[in-house]
Coordinates of C-alpha atoms in Angstrom, one line a residue:
M1 CA 0.0 0.2 -0.2
E2 CA 1.5 3.3 -1.1
E3 CA 2.6 5.6 2.0
G4 CA 0.2 8.0 3.3
Y5 CA -2.9 6.3 1.5
P6 CA -4.9 5.5 4.7
E7 CA -4.8 9.1 5.9
R8 CA -5.6 10.6 2.6
L9 CA -8.5 8.2 1.9
L10 CA -10.0 9.2 5.5
L11 CA -9.5 13.2 4.9
D12 CA -11.1 12.8 1.6
L13 CA -14.3 10.9 3.2
L14 CA -14.3 13.8 6.1
E15 CA -14.5 16.6 3.9
I16 CA -17.7 15.5 2.8
Y17 CA -20.2 16.2 4.6
S18 CA -22.9 13.4 4.7
P19 CA -25.6 13.6 7.3
S20 CA -28.2 10.7 7.1
G21 CA -30.3 11.5 3.8
E22 CA -27.8 13.3 2.0
E23 CA -25.2 10.9 1.0
E24 CA -25.2 11.2 -2.2
E25 CA -21.8 13.0 -2.9
I26 CA -19.9 10.5 -0.7
S27 CA -21.2 7.7 -2.5
R28 CA -19.8 9.0 -5.7
Y29 CA -16.5 9.6 -4.2
L30 CA -16.7 5.9 -2.7
S31 CA -17.9 4.5 -6.0
R32 CA -14.9 5.9 -8.0
E33 CA -12.4 4.8 -5.3
L34 CA -13.1 1.2 -5.3
E35 CA -13.4 0.9 -9.1
R36 CA -9.6 2.6 -8.9
L37 CA -8.7 0.0 -6.5
G38 CA -10.3 -2.9 -8.8
F39 CA -13.7 -3.6 -7.1
K40 CA -16.6 -4.1 -9.6
V41 CA -18.9 -1.5 -7.9
S42 CA -22.9 -1.2 -7.7
V43 CA -25.3 1.3 -6.1
D44 CA -28.7 0.1 -5.0
E45 CA -31.9 1.8 -4.8
V46 CA -31.6 3.5 -1.3
G47 CA -27.5 4.6 -2.4
N48 CA -25.8 1.8 -0.6
V49 CA -22.3 1.3 -2.4
E50 CA -21.5 -2.7 -2.7
A51 CA -18.3 -3.2 -4.1
R52 CA -17.2 -6.9 -4.7
W53 CA -13.8 -8.6 -5.5
G54 CA -12.6 -12.1 -6.1
E55 CA -14.4 -15.5 -6.0
G56 CA -14.7 -18.4 -4.1
R57 CA -13.9 -19.2 -0.2
P58 CA -13.6 -17.3 2.3
S59 CA -16.2 -15.2 1.3
V60 CA -16.2 -11.7 4.0
L61 CA -18.3 -9.1 4.5
L62 CA -16.7 -5.6 5.5
C63 CA -19.1 -3.3 6.5
G64 CA -19.5 0.4 7.4
H65 CA -21.5 3.1 6.8
M66 CA -21.1 6.4 5.2
D67 CA -23.4 9.1 6.9
T68 CA -23.3 10.8 9.8
V69 CA -25.2 13.1 12.4
R70 CA -25.5 16.3 11.4
G71 CA -23.6 19.4 12.5
K72 CA -20.3 20.5 10.7
I73 CA -16.7 20.2 12.5
K74 CA -13.9 21.5 10.5
T75 CA -11.6 18.9 9.2
K76 CA -8.0 19.2 10.5
K77 CA -5.0 17.1 11.8
R78 CA -3.2 18.0 14.7
G79 CA -0.3 15.9 15.3
R80 CA -1.1 12.2 14.7
V81 CA -4.6 13.2 15.4
I82 CA -7.5 13.9 13.0
F83 CA -10.4 15.5 13.6
G84 CA -13.9 16.1 11.6
R85 CA -17.4 14.9 11.8
G86 CA -17.7 10.9 11.4
A87 CA -13.8 11.0 12.3
V88 CA -14.6 8.6 14.9
D89 CA -18.4 7.4 13.9
A90 CA -17.6 6.3 11.4
K91 CA -15.5 7.3 8.5
S92 CA -12.1 6.3 10.2
P93 CA -13.4 2.4 10.6
L94 CA -15.0 2.7 7.0
A95 CA -11.6 3.5 5.7
A96 CA -9.7 1.1 7.8
L97 CA -12.1 -1.6 6.5
I98 CA -11.4 -0.3 2.6
C99 CA -7.5 -0.1 3.5
G100 CA -7.7 -3.7 4.9
A101 CA -9.2 -4.8 1.6
K102 CA -6.7 -3.3 -0.6
R103 CA -3.8 -4.4 1.3
Y104 CA -5.3 -8.4 1.4
I105 CA -5.7 -8.1 -2.3
E106 CA -2.2 -6.5 -2.9
E107 CA -0.5 -9.2 -0.6
G108 CA -2.0 -12.1 -3.0
G109 CA -5.2 -12.7 -0.6
K110 CA -8.0 -15.3 -1.6
G111 CA -11.5 -15.7 -2.2
R112 CA -14.1 -13.1 -1.9
I113 CA -14.3 -10.0 -0.5
T114 CA -17.4 -7.4 -0.3
V115 CA -16.9 -3.8 0.8
L116 CA -20.3 -2.4 2.0
A117 CA -21.0 1.2 2.6
V118 CA -24.6 1.7 3.6
V119 CA -26.5 4.7 4.3
D120 CA -28.8 6.0 7.1
E121 CA -27.1 4.0 9.7
E122 CA -28.0 7.3 12.4
G123 CA -31.5 7.6 11.2
K124 CA -33.6 4.4 10.8
S125 CA -30.8 2.3 9.2
Q126 CA -32.9 1.8 5.9
G127 CA -29.8 1.0 4.2
M128 CA -28.8 -2.2 6.1
R129 CA -32.5 -3.1 6.4
H130 CA -32.5 -2.8 2.2
F131 CA -29.4 -4.9 2.0
L132 CA -30.5 -7.5 4.5
S133 CA -33.9 -7.8 2.8
R134 CA -32.3 -9.1 -0.7
C135 CA -28.8 -10.4 0.5
Q136 CA -28.2 -13.9 -0.9
E137 CA -24.5 -14.2 0.1
N138 CA -23.6 -16.8 2.9
Y139 CA -20.7 -14.9 3.9
D140 CA -17.8 -16.8 6.0
Y141 CA -16.8 -13.7 8.1
A142 CA -18.5 -10.5 8.6
I143 CA -16.7 -7.5 10.0
F144 CA -18.4 -4.0 11.0
G145 CA -16.8 -0.7 11.3
E146 CA -17.7 1.1 14.4
P147 CA -16.0 2.7 17.1
S148 CA -15.8 0.6 20.5
G149 CA -12.8 2.2 22.5
A150 CA -10.9 -1.2 21.8
Y151 CA -8.1 -1.6 19.7
A152 CA -9.1 -4.8 18.6
L153 CA -11.7 -7.0 17.1
T154 CA -14.8 -6.9 19.1
V155 CA -17.0 -9.6 19.4
G156 CA -20.1 -8.2 21.3
Y157 CA -21.1 -4.6 22.1
K158 CA -24.1 -2.8 23.3
G159 CA -27.3 -2.4 21.7
R160 CA -30.9 -1.8 22.2
I161 CA -33.8 -3.9 22.2
L162 CA -37.5 -2.7 22.7
V163 CA -39.4 -5.2 24.0
R164 CA -43.3 -4.9 25.4
F165 CA -43.9 -7.7 28.2
L166 CA -47.6 -8.7 29.2
C167 CA -48.0 -10.4 32.7
E168 CA -51.3 -12.3 33.1
T169 CA -52.2 -14.5 36.0
T170 CA -55.6 -16.1 37.0
P171 CA -57.2 -13.5 39.4
G172 CA -58.6 -14.3 42.7
H173 CA -60.9 -12.9 45.4
A174 CA -59.3 -10.1 47.4
S175 CA -60.4 -12.3 50.4
A176 CA -57.6 -14.8 49.7
P177 CA -54.9 -13.3 47.7
M178 CA -52.5 -15.7 49.0
L179 CA -54.4 -18.4 46.9
F180 CA -53.4 -16.8 43.7
E181 CA -50.5 -15.3 41.9
N182 CA -50.4 -11.6 41.6
A183 CA -49.5 -10.1 37.9
I184 CA -47.9 -7.2 39.6
Y185 CA -45.3 -9.3 41.7
V186 CA -44.3 -11.3 38.9
A187 CA -43.6 -7.9 36.8
V188 CA -41.5 -7.0 39.7
R189 CA -39.6 -9.8 39.9
L190 CA -38.8 -9.7 35.9
I191 CA -37.5 -6.0 36.6
E192 CA -35.3 -7.0 39.6
R193 CA -34.0 -9.9 37.4
L194 CA -33.3 -7.2 34.4
Q195 CA -31.6 -5.0 37.2
E196 CA -29.4 -7.6 38.3
L197 CA -28.3 -8.0 35.1
Q198 CA -27.6 -4.7 34.4
E199 CA -25.5 -4.5 37.3
N200 CA -23.4 -7.6 36.7
W201 CA -22.8 -6.2 33.2
S202 CA -21.7 -2.9 34.7
K203 CA -19.2 -5.1 36.9
G204 CA -17.5 -6.4 33.9
G205 CA -20.0 -9.7 33.9
D206 CA -20.3 -11.8 31.0
L207 CA -22.3 -10.0 28.4
F208 CA -23.3 -13.2 26.5
E209 CA -25.2 -14.6 29.8
T210 CA -28.7 -15.4 28.6
P211 CA -31.2 -14.0 31.1

């Protein structure tokens, strides 16, 4: 890989303002750059850039997002640190994935590499939803570029799931509550269990423990 390429790539990405819903310019840039690097590039209906190289196994997906939250931050370099909107979340990871693919190819790597830059990750994730709705590739490995605070591959990270619980029990007469299970008490036990899990995770417990 030519000297200084990773930094130049990142700076180019940061200079393009690309909040969710306004990814057209950065999509065009990524398409041109990935084609220049030897990838077969396509842009889908929602604006995702999908770049493929090679055939066979292993089949590896390298996925990042090209959009950022809103708000402009002047791109600048101070020593070895680069500042700009998306410098952390997540144009640096996207640039790293592209550079990793480039180096793998240059060093004679085998198999199939797919670099996917999705839109709207900071919004409603319509880019990833669209990709998954039509994806038929059986990938052997998938690496997603997101900031984690770890200088290594991260196998699990925080997320959010919205659920609705309905606690139902058989009702009984108020004169004999001991004969029936109270739905409120059942719900309280569930909440207490979730609190225990949260406290355990906060203390460094097993993030993959099944509730």
